[in-house]
GROMACS .gro file of C-alpha atoms in nm:
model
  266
    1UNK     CA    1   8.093   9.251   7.692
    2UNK     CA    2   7.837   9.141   7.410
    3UNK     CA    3   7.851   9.231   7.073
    4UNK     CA    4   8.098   9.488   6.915
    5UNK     CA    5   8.394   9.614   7.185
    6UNK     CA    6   8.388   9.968   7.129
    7UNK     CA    7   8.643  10.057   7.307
    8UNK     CA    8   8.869   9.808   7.121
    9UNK     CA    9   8.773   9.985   6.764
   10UNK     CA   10   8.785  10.281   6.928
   11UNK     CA   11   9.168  10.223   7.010
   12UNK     CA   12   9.254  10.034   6.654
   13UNK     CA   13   9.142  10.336   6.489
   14UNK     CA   14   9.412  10.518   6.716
   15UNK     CA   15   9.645  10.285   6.636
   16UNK     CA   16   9.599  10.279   6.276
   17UNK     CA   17   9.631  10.660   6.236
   18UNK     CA   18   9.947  10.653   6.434
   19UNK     CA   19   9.837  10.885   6.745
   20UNK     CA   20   9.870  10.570   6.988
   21UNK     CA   21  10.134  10.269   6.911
   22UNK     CA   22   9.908  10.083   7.201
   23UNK     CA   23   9.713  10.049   7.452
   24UNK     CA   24   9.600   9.820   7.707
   25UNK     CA   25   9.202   9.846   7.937
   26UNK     CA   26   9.011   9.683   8.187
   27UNK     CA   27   8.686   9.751   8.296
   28UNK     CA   28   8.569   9.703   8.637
   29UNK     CA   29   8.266   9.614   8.749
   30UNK     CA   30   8.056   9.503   9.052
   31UNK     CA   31   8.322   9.309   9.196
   32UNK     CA   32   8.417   9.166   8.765
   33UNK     CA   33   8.614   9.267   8.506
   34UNK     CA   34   8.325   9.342   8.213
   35UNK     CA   35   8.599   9.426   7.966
   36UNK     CA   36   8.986   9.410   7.885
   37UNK     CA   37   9.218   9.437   7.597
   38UNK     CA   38   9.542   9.493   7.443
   39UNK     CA   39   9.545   9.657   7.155
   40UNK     CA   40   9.815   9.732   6.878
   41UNK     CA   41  10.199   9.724   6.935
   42UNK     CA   42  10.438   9.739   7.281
   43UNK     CA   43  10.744   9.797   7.091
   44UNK     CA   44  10.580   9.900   6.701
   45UNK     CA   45  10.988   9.957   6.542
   46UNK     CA   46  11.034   9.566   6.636
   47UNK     CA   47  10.665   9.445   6.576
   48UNK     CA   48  10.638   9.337   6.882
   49UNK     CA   49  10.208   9.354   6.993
   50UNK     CA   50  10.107   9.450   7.336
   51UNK     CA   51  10.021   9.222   7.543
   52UNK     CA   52   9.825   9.196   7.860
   53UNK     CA   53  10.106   9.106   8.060
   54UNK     CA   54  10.300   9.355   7.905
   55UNK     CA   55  10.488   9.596   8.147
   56UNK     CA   56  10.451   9.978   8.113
   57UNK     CA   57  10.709  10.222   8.316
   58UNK     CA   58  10.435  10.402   8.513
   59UNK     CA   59  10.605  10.744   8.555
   60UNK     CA   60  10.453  11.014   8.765
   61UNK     CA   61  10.178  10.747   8.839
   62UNK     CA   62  10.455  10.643   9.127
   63UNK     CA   63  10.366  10.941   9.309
   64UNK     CA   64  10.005  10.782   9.485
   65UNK     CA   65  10.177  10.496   9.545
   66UNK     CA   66  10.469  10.614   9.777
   67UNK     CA   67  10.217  10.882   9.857
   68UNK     CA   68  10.014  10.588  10.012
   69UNK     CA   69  10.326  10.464  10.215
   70UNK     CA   70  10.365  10.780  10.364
   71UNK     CA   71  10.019  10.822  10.497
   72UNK     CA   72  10.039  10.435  10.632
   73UNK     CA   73  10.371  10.584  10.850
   74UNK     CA   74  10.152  10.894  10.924
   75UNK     CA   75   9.904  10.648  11.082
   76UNK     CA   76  10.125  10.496  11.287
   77UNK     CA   77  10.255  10.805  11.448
   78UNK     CA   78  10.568  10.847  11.278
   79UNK     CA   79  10.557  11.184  11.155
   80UNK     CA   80  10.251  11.440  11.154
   81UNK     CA   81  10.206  11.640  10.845
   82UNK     CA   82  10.286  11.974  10.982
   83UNK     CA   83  10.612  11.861  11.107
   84UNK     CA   84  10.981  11.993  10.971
   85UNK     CA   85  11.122  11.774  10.716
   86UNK     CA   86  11.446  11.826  10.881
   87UNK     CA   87  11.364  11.653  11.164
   88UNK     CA   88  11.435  11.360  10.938
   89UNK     CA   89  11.662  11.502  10.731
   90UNK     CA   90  11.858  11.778  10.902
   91UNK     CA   91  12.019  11.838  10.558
   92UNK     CA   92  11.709  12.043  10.507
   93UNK     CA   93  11.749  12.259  10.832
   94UNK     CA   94  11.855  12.613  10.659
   95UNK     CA   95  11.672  12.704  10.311
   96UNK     CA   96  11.692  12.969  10.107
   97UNK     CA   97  11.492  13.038   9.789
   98UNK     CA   98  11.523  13.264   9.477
   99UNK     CA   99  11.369  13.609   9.524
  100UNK     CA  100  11.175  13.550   9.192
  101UNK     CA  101  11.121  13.221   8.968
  102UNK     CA  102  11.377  13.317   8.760
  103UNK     CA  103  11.612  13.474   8.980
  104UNK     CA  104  12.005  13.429   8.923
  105UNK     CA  105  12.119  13.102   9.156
  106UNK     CA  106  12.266  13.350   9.411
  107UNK     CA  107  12.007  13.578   9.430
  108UNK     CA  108  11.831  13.421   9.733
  109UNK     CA  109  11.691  13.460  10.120
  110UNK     CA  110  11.628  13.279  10.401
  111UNK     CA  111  11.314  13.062  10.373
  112UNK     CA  112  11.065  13.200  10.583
  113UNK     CA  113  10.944  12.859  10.781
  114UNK     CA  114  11.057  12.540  10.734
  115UNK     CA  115  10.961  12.284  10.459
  116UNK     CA  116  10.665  12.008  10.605
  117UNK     CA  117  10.541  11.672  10.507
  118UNK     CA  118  10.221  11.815  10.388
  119UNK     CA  119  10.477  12.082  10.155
  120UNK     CA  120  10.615  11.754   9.998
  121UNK     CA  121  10.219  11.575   9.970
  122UNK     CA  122  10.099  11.874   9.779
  123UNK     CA  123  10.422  12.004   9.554
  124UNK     CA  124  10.395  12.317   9.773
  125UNK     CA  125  10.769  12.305   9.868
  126UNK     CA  126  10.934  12.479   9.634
  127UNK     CA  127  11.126  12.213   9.457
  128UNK     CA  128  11.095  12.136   9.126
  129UNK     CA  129  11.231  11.945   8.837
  130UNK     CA  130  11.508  12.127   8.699
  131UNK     CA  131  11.391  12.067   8.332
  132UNK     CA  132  11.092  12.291   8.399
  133UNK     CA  133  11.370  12.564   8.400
  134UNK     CA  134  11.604  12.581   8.143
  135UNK     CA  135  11.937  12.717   8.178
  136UNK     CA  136  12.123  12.728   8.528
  137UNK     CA  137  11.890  12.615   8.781
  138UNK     CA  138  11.840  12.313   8.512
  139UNK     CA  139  12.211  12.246   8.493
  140UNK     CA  140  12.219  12.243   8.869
  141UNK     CA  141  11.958  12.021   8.935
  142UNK     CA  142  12.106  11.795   8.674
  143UNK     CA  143  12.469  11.784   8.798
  144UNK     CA  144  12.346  11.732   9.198
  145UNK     CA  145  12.065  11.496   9.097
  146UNK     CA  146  12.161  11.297   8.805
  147UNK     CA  147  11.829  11.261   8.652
  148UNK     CA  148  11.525  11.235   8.682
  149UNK     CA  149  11.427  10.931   8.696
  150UNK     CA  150  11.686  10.649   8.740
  151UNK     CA  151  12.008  10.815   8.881
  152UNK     CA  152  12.400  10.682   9.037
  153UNK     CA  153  12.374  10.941   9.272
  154UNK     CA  154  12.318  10.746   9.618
  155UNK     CA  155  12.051  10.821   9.827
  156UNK     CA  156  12.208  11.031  10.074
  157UNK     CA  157  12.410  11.187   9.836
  158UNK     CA  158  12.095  11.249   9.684
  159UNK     CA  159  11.917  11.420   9.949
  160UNK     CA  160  12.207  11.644  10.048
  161UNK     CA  161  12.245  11.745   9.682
  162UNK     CA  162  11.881  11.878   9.673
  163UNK     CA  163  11.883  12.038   9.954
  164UNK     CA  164  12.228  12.234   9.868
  165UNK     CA  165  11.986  12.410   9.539
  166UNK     CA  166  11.769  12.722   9.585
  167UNK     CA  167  11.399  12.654   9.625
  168UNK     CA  168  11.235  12.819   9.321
  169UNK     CA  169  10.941  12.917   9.620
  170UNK     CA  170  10.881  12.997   9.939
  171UNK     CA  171  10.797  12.699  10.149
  172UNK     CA  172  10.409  12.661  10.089
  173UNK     CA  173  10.394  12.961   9.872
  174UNK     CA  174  10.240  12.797   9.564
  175UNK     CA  175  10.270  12.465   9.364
  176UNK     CA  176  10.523  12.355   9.206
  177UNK     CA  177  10.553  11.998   9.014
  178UNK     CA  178  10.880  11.854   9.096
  179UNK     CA  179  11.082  11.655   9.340
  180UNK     CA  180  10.896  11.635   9.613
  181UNK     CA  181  10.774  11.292   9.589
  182UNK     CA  182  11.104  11.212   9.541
  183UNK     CA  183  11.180  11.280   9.824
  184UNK     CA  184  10.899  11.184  10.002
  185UNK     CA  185  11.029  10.844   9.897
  186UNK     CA  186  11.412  10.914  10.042
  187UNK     CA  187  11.238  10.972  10.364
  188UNK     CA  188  11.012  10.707  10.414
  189UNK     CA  189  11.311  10.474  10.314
  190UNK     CA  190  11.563  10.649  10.647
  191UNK     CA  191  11.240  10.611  10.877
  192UNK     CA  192  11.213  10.250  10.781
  193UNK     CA  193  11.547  10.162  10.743
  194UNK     CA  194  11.550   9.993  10.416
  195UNK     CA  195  11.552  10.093  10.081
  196UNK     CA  196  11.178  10.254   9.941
  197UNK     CA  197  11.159   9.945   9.716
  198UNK     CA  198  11.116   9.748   9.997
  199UNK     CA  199  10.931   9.969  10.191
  200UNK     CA  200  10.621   9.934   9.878
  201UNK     CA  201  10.699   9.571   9.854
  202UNK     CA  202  10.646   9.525  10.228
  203UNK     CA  203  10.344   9.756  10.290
  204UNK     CA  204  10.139   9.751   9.939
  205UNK     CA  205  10.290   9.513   9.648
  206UNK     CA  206  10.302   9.260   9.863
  207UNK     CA  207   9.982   9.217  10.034
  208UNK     CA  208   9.794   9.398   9.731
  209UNK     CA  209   9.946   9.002   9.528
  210UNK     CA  210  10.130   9.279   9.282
  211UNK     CA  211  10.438   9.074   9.154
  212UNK     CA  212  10.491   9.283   8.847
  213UNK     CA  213  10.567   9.617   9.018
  214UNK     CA  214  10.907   9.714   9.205
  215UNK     CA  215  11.158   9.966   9.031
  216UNK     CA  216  11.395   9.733   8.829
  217UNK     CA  217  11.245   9.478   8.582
  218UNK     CA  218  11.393   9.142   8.638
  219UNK     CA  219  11.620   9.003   8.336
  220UNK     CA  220  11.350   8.705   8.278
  221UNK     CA  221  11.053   9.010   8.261
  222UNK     CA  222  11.230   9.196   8.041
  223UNK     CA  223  11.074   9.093   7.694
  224UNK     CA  224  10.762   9.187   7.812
  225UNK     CA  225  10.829   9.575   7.818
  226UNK     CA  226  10.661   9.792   7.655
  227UNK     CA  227  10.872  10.087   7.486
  228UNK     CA  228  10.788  10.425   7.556
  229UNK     CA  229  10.616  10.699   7.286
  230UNK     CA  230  10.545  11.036   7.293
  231UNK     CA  231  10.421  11.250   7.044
  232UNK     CA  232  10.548  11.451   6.780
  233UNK     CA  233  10.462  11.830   6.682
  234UNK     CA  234  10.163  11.652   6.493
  235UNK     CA  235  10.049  11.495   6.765
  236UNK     CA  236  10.159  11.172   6.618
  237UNK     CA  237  10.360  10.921   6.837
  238UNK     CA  238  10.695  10.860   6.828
  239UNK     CA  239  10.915  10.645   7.043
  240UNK     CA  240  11.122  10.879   7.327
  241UNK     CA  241  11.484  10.753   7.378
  242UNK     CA  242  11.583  10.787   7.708
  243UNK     CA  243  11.870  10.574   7.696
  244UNK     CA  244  12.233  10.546   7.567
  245UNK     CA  245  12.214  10.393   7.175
  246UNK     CA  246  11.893  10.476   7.082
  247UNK     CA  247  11.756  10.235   7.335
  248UNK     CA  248  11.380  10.357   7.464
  249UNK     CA  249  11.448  10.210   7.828
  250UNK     CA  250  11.789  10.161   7.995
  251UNK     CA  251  11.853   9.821   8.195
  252UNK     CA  252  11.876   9.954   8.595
  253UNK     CA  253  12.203   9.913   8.654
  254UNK     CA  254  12.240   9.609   8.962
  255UNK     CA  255  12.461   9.883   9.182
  256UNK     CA  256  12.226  10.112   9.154
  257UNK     CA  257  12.100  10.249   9.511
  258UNK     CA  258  11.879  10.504   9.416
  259UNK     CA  259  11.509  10.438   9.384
  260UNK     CA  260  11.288  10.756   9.231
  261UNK     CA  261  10.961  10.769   9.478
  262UNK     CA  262  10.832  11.004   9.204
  263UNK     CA  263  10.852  10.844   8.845
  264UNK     CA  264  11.072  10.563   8.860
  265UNK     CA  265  10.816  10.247   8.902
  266UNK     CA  266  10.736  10.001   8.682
   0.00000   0.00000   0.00000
């Protein structure tokens, strides 16, 4: 790009007033890249400056991506969108769902069809994430779930948990951002038989020449994290802890079976 990047000052002038700690572009182009950057800091409390390389916890943007594994198993015949969950994971086979959104846990019926693969595709399952609901369905989420993001709950374990907690919808009923992808992911991992890391390693990272992305960071990656921010009530950002000690990202723990199809890549 000739002359004056504006898109570089643009950012420095975020990063100087504090509403961004950093931020990293690419433009491209006609088959190039016509522009790239890294501006300001990837961890700003230990002066550490973004990098290019510099590896960002992609939340929700995990969603598309085992999204795009399912549809590659829908292509091959493996499931049709209209089809019953539970025919891969039984634990799913008798519903129920709160009579209103904020209905008392036991104040349920019967879900009136079964939840689909196209439910799950467009949040239209009636799961959620538990922290969209404070108070009991919250707790309940949290104490089958475990978090989330990164949980010990094993995958099975997992499933069967969710499926034990009252849909906050009827099955197709409306959208609802939440789990689904989640378990999207679970299910794409029994059909394959291996873990959903490897599934995306196997059918996109891999042939896609992405060696940076998988769900755990290995320990000679790890410096080049970047930390997580958020904002404040000023709109300034601030750096989220999400981990034990202050620390902004927790190290996956090596035992650690679960993989979150939803938020949990990297």
């Amino acid at each position: 790009m000739a002359g004056r990047d504006r898109i570089v000052e643009m950012l420095e002038a975020l990063v100087t007033r504090g509403d961004i700690a950093g931020a990293a572009t690419l433009v491209w182009r006609g088959g190039k890249v016509v522009q790239s950057a890294a501006v300001g800091w990837g961890d700003r409390e230990a002066s550490l400056l973004l990098g290019r390389d510099s590896l960002f916890r992609i939340a929700s943007l995990t969603k598309p991506v085992t999204s795009v594994a399912a549809m590659m198993l829908m292509e091959e015949g493996r499931f049709q969108l209209d089809d019953a969950i539970s025919g891969v994971a039984p634990e799913f086979v008798e519903m129920r769902a709160l009579r209103t959104p904020g209905a008392a846990l036991d104040d349920t019926g019967p879900a009136e069809r079964p939840i689909t693969f196209r439910d799950l595709m467009t949040h239209r399952s009636g799961l959620t994430y538990g922290a969209f609901h404070p108070g009991s369905l919250a707790e309940a989420y949290r104490a089958a779930l475990g978090g989330d993001i990164d949980s010990p709950v094993a995958p099975d374990d997992w499933i069967a948990g969710l499926a034990a907690l009252p849909l906050v919808d009827q099955p197709g009923a409306g959208f609802h951002y939440g789990h689904s992808t989640d378990l999207l992911g679970q299910l794409i991992a029994r059909m394959e038989g291996m873990s959903l890391g490897e599934v995306l390693q196997r059918r996109i990272f891999e042939p896609l020449g992405m060696e940076d992305t998988s769900f755990g960071i290995p320990t000679d990656k790890r410096g080049r994290r970047a930390a997580m921010y958020g904002f404040d009530p000023d709109g300034k950002s601030v750096r989220l802890s999400v981990a034990p000690g202050g620390a902004t990202v927790a190290d996956r723990p090596a035992d650690m079976t679960y993989e979150s199809g939803g938020a949990g890549l990297w």
